[in-house]
Amino acid sequence: MEETISLRELFAVLRKRLWLIVLITIIAATVSGVISFFVLTPVYESKTQILVNQAKNDQQLYSNQAVQTNVQLINTYNDIITSPAILDKVVKELKLDKSAQSLSGQIQVTSAQDSQVAQIVVQDTSAKRAAQIANTTASVFQKQVPKLMNVDNVKVLSKATVGESASPVKPQPLLNIAIAIVVGLMVGIGLAFLLKYLDNTLKTEQDIENILGLPVIGVVTNIKDVPKPTNVSRLDVAARVPQRGETYGS
């Protein structure tokens, strides 16, 4: 029985503060939508693929050991691609107004497990510039690998291109609004229970019975509309009272 009463109290609190919960949720969703659509700068993404493959002659067999060697090399190449040795030349070639360290934050090198193919993913506020950075990074890396590693085993599989209607990868307004709605609901519900916890006043007879454990035997009502006394003299009252045998209006 206590669990039922507790659940009823919880629903009563939510119902009482429903307007507050809805208001906070609407405000959170509105603010998130305004920021996503009008404040945040769109960011575009571009990708290029490179293949790590050892050069082989007629006597060399394409063995599993060679594949594993190439896969292990990719982990090393991932660090080299985002190093100043490569990115300094990319910045110089594209005449970018940023440092190699700043550019490395825009570049991510990924590869699937046991795969000889690596992806160079670039994010930038310009779709065209993102494609240029990705292609230039792959090209510069391909040229510098023989000097840095004394091997020539990198090929560019696919170049980054810019579509006619490139769409940004972030921000995602719908996702941001959905997250804001969930956060708004959580904040609104939490605030409703906090206000309930901080409110220590007795408002109804039921509150008295629940807290004190005593039955209510009487209630003092609050009379709001009390008629105001009229300022009438005794002479006026006597003049208005009919004498014996008389009637009003005679």
Short mmCIF file of C-alpha atoms in Angstrom, two decimals:
data_model
loop_
_atom_site.label_atom_id
_atom_site.label_comp_id
_atom_site.label_asym_id
_atom_site.label_seq_id
_atom_site.Cartn_x
_atom_site.Cartn_y
_atom_site.Cartn_z
CA MET A 1 0.00 0.00 0.00
CA GLU A 2 2.88 2.35 0.75
CA GLU A 3 4.31 1.86 -2.74
CA THR A 4 0.95 2.79 -4.27
CA ILE A 5 0.72 5.94 -2.19
CA SER A 6 4.32 6.82 -3.06
CA LEU A 7 3.65 6.43 -6.77
CA ARG A 8 0.54 8.54 -6.47
CA GLU A 9 2.52 11.26 -4.77
CA LEU A 10 5.14 11.15 -7.50
CA PHE A 11 2.52 11.47 -10.23
CA ALA A 12 0.83 14.23 -8.28
CA VAL A 13 4.07 16.21 -8.14
CA LEU A 14 4.62 15.74 -11.87
CA ARG A 15 1.05 16.75 -12.66
CA LYS A 16 1.27 19.80 -10.44
CA ARG A 17 4.54 20.96 -12.04
CA LEU A 18 3.66 19.84 -15.57
CA TRP A 19 3.64 23.41 -16.85
CA LEU A 20 7.17 23.92 -15.53
CA ILE A 21 8.46 20.71 -17.12
CA VAL A 22 6.89 21.57 -20.49
CA LEU A 23 8.20 25.14 -20.34
CA ILE A 24 11.79 24.08 -19.62
CA THR A 25 11.64 21.45 -22.38
CA ILE A 26 10.36 23.96 -24.94
CA ILE A 27 13.02 26.50 -23.95
CA ALA A 28 15.80 23.90 -24.20
CA ALA A 29 14.62 22.70 -27.63
CA THR A 30 14.25 26.26 -28.91
CA VAL A 31 17.69 27.33 -27.72
CA SER A 32 19.26 24.20 -29.21
CA GLY A 33 17.54 24.78 -32.55
CA VAL A 34 18.57 28.43 -32.73
CA ILE A 35 22.18 27.61 -31.88
CA SER A 36 22.32 24.69 -34.33
CA PHE A 37 20.77 26.57 -37.26
CA PHE A 38 22.05 30.12 -36.79
CA VAL A 39 25.11 30.13 -34.49
CA LEU A 40 27.25 27.05 -35.13
CA THR A 41 29.36 27.01 -38.29
CA PRO A 42 28.71 24.00 -40.59
CA VAL A 43 31.60 21.54 -40.82
CA TYR A 44 32.15 19.41 -43.92
CA GLU A 45 34.02 16.12 -44.21
CA SER A 46 36.10 14.68 -47.03
CA LYS A 47 37.91 11.36 -47.34
CA THR A 48 40.67 9.84 -49.40
CA GLN A 49 42.01 6.27 -49.35
CA ILE A 50 45.57 5.01 -49.54
CA LEU A 51 46.83 1.45 -49.99
CA VAL A 52 49.89 0.13 -48.18
CA ASN A 53 51.39 -2.67 -50.30
CA GLN A 54 54.94 -3.93 -50.48
CA ALA A 55 56.40 -3.92 -54.00
CA LYS A 56 57.24 -7.44 -55.13
CA ASN A 57 59.24 -8.96 -57.96
CA ASP A 58 58.64 -12.14 -59.89
CA GLN A 59 60.42 -14.29 -57.33
CA GLN A 60 58.58 -12.84 -54.33
CA LEU A 61 55.34 -14.49 -53.28
CA TYR A 62 52.37 -12.57 -51.90
CA SER A 63 52.45 -14.27 -48.52
CA ASN A 64 50.39 -13.76 -45.40
CA GLN A 65 53.50 -12.52 -43.62
CA ALA A 66 53.84 -9.66 -46.14
CA VAL A 67 50.22 -8.66 -45.54
CA GLN A 68 50.74 -8.59 -41.77
CA THR A 69 53.83 -6.45 -42.27
CA ASN A 70 51.82 -3.95 -44.30
CA VAL A 71 49.06 -3.89 -41.66
CA GLN A 72 51.61 -3.16 -38.94
CA LEU A 73 53.11 -0.41 -41.07
CA ILE A 74 49.73 1.35 -41.22
CA ASN A 75 49.91 2.10 -37.49
CA THR A 76 53.26 3.79 -38.07
CA TYR A 77 51.97 5.63 -41.12
CA ASN A 78 49.02 6.96 -39.13
CA ASP A 79 51.42 8.86 -36.89
CA ILE A 80 53.57 10.03 -39.80
CA ILE A 81 50.61 11.47 -41.73
CA THR A 82 49.64 13.81 -38.87
CA SER A 83 53.24 14.76 -38.08
CA PRO A 84 54.79 18.17 -38.93
CA ALA A 85 57.04 16.41 -41.47
CA ILE A 86 53.97 15.96 -43.69
CA LEU A 87 51.59 18.70 -42.59
CA ASP A 88 54.15 21.51 -42.82
CA LYS A 89 54.44 20.78 -46.54
CA VAL A 90 50.64 20.57 -46.87
CA VAL A 91 50.24 24.00 -45.24
CA LYS A 92 52.94 25.45 -47.50
CA GLU A 93 51.54 23.92 -50.68
CA LEU A 94 47.94 25.02 -50.02
CA LYS A 95 49.02 28.34 -48.44
CA LEU A 96 46.84 27.73 -45.40
CA ASP A 97 46.64 30.32 -42.66
CA LYS A 98 47.22 27.82 -39.86
CA SER A 99 49.98 25.77 -38.28
CA ALA A 100 50.68 22.08 -38.72
CA GLN A 101 49.53 21.43 -35.17
CA SER A 102 46.21 23.15 -35.83
CA LEU A 103 45.79 21.23 -39.08
CA SER A 104 46.45 17.89 -37.37
CA GLY A 105 43.30 18.47 -35.29
CA GLN A 106 41.26 18.41 -38.50
CA ILE A 107 42.78 15.18 -39.82
CA GLN A 108 41.98 11.67 -38.65
CA VAL A 109 43.55 8.52 -40.10
CA THR A 110 41.49 5.34 -39.74
CA SER A 111 41.85 1.78 -40.94
CA ALA A 112 39.82 -1.37 -40.53
CA GLN A 113 41.28 -4.29 -38.61
CA ASP A 114 43.69 -6.40 -40.67
CA SER A 115 43.21 -4.07 -43.65
CA GLN A 116 45.92 -2.59 -45.86
CA VAL A 117 43.69 0.36 -46.75
CA ALA A 118 43.77 3.52 -44.65
CA GLN A 119 41.41 6.49 -44.84
CA ILE A 120 42.48 10.08 -44.43
CA VAL A 121 39.42 11.95 -43.09
CA VAL A 122 39.50 15.75 -43.05
CA GLN A 123 36.93 18.09 -41.53
CA ASP A 124 36.76 21.77 -42.40
CA THR A 125 34.25 24.61 -42.58
CA SER A 126 34.68 24.58 -46.38
CA ALA A 127 33.82 21.44 -48.37
CA LYS A 128 36.25 22.39 -51.15
CA ARG A 129 39.11 23.08 -48.75
CA ALA A 130 38.47 19.78 -46.92
CA ALA A 131 38.87 17.87 -50.20
CA GLN A 132 42.02 19.81 -51.07
CA ILE A 133 43.59 19.08 -47.69
CA ALA A 134 42.76 15.37 -47.93
CA ASN A 135 44.16 14.98 -51.45
CA THR A 136 47.26 17.07 -50.75
CA THR A 137 47.99 15.18 -47.53
CA ALA A 138 47.79 11.84 -49.35
CA SER A 139 49.96 13.11 -52.19
CA VAL A 140 52.63 14.60 -49.93
CA PHE A 141 52.69 11.47 -47.77
CA GLN A 142 53.14 9.26 -50.84
CA LYS A 143 56.11 11.36 -51.94
CA GLN A 144 57.74 11.54 -48.50
CA VAL A 145 57.41 7.86 -47.50
CA PRO A 146 60.41 6.69 -49.57
CA LYS A 147 62.57 9.35 -47.89
CA LEU A 148 61.32 8.68 -44.38
CA MET A 149 60.95 4.87 -44.40
CA ASN A 150 63.15 3.84 -47.36
CA VAL A 151 60.18 2.01 -48.86
CA ASP A 152 57.85 2.77 -51.74
CA ASN A 153 54.66 0.96 -50.82
CA VAL A 154 51.93 3.62 -50.70
CA LYS A 155 49.39 4.19 -53.45
CA VAL A 156 46.41 6.51 -53.54
CA LEU A 157 43.27 4.46 -54.16
CA SER A 158 40.67 7.21 -54.33
CA LYS A 159 40.79 10.99 -54.19
CA ALA A 160 38.44 13.20 -52.27
CA THR A 161 35.79 14.95 -54.35
CA VAL A 162 33.29 17.71 -53.69
CA GLY A 163 29.68 16.89 -54.56
CA GLU A 164 27.24 19.36 -56.04
CA SER A 165 25.19 19.45 -52.86
CA ALA A 166 27.66 18.74 -50.08
CA SER A 167 25.96 18.47 -46.72
CA PRO A 168 27.74 19.23 -43.44
CA VAL A 169 28.46 16.42 -40.99
CA LYS A 170 27.93 18.74 -38.04
CA PRO A 171 26.11 20.31 -36.44
CA GLN A 172 23.14 17.97 -36.68
CA PRO A 173 20.17 20.15 -35.71
CA LEU A 174 17.61 17.35 -35.34
CA LEU A 175 19.93 15.31 -33.13
CA ASN A 176 20.82 18.36 -31.05
CA ILE A 177 17.14 19.24 -30.59
CA ALA A 178 16.31 15.66 -29.58
CA ILE A 179 19.11 15.70 -27.00
CA ALA A 180 17.92 19.09 -25.74
CA ILE A 181 14.37 17.73 -25.31
CA VAL A 182 15.64 14.82 -23.23
CA VAL A 183 17.86 17.08 -21.13
CA GLY A 184 15.01 19.57 -20.71
CA LEU A 185 12.68 16.84 -19.48
CA MET A 186 15.29 15.62 -17.00
CA VAL A 187 15.97 19.13 -15.71
CA GLY A 188 12.25 19.93 -15.48
CA ILE A 189 11.43 16.74 -13.59
CA GLY A 190 14.41 17.21 -11.29
CA LEU A 191 13.42 20.81 -10.57
CA ALA A 192 9.81 19.75 -9.87
CA PHE A 193 10.94 17.26 -7.23
CA LEU A 194 13.42 19.76 -5.82
CA LEU A 195 10.67 22.35 -5.33
CA LYS A 196 8.53 19.67 -3.71
CA TYR A 197 11.38 18.74 -1.36
CA LEU A 198 12.04 22.37 -0.37
CA ASP A 199 8.35 23.13 0.19
CA ASN A 200 7.64 22.38 3.87
CA THR A 201 4.27 24.13 4.13
CA LEU A 202 0.96 22.42 4.83
CA LYS A 203 -1.52 23.20 2.10
CA THR A 204 -4.35 20.68 2.43
CA GLU A 205 -6.08 18.62 5.09
CA GLN A 206 -4.50 15.55 3.55
CA ASP A 207 -1.02 16.97 4.27
CA ILE A 208 -1.92 17.30 7.98
CA GLU A 209 -3.18 13.73 8.19
CA ASN A 210 -0.13 12.34 6.37
CA ILE A 211 2.50 14.26 8.35
CA LEU A 212 0.96 14.44 11.85
CA GLY A 213 -1.03 11.25 11.69
CA LEU A 214 -4.06 12.99 13.22
CA PRO A 215 -7.55 13.21 11.82
CA VAL A 216 -8.94 16.58 10.82
CA ILE A 217 -12.00 17.44 12.96
CA GLY A 218 -12.68 20.91 11.67
CA VAL A 219 -11.81 23.41 9.01
CA VAL A 220 -11.84 27.19 9.26
CA THR A 221 -13.00 28.52 5.95
CA ASN A 222 -11.74 31.72 4.42
CA ILE A 223 -14.60 34.08 3.59
CA LYS A 224 -13.38 36.34 0.87
CA ASP A 225 -16.51 38.33 -0.02
CA VAL A 226 -17.69 40.01 3.18
CA PRO A 227 -20.51 42.55 2.68
CA LYS A 228 -19.49 46.02 3.73
CA PRO A 229 -21.66 47.69 6.44
CA THR A 230 -23.79 50.54 5.17
CA ASN A 231 -23.65 53.90 6.96
CA VAL A 232 -27.36 54.38 7.85
CA SER A 233 -28.56 56.59 10.70
CA ARG A 234 -31.24 55.58 13.19
CA LEU A 235 -33.54 58.32 11.93
CA ASP A 236 -33.45 56.89 8.46
CA VAL A 237 -34.22 53.45 9.82
CA ALA A 238 -37.13 54.77 11.87
CA ALA A 239 -38.46 56.67 8.90
CA ARG A 240 -38.35 53.55 6.78
CA VAL A 241 -40.10 51.31 9.36
CA PRO A 242 -43.91 51.45 8.85
CA GLN A 243 -46.11 52.24 11.84
CA ARG A 244 -48.91 50.03 13.03
CA GLY A 245 -51.66 49.95 10.48
CA GLU A 246 -49.45 51.44 7.77
CA THR A 247 -47.89 49.85 4.77
CA TYR A 248 -44.97 50.76 2.57
CA GLY A 249 -45.80 53.33 0.02
CA SER A 250 -48.82 54.76 1.87
#
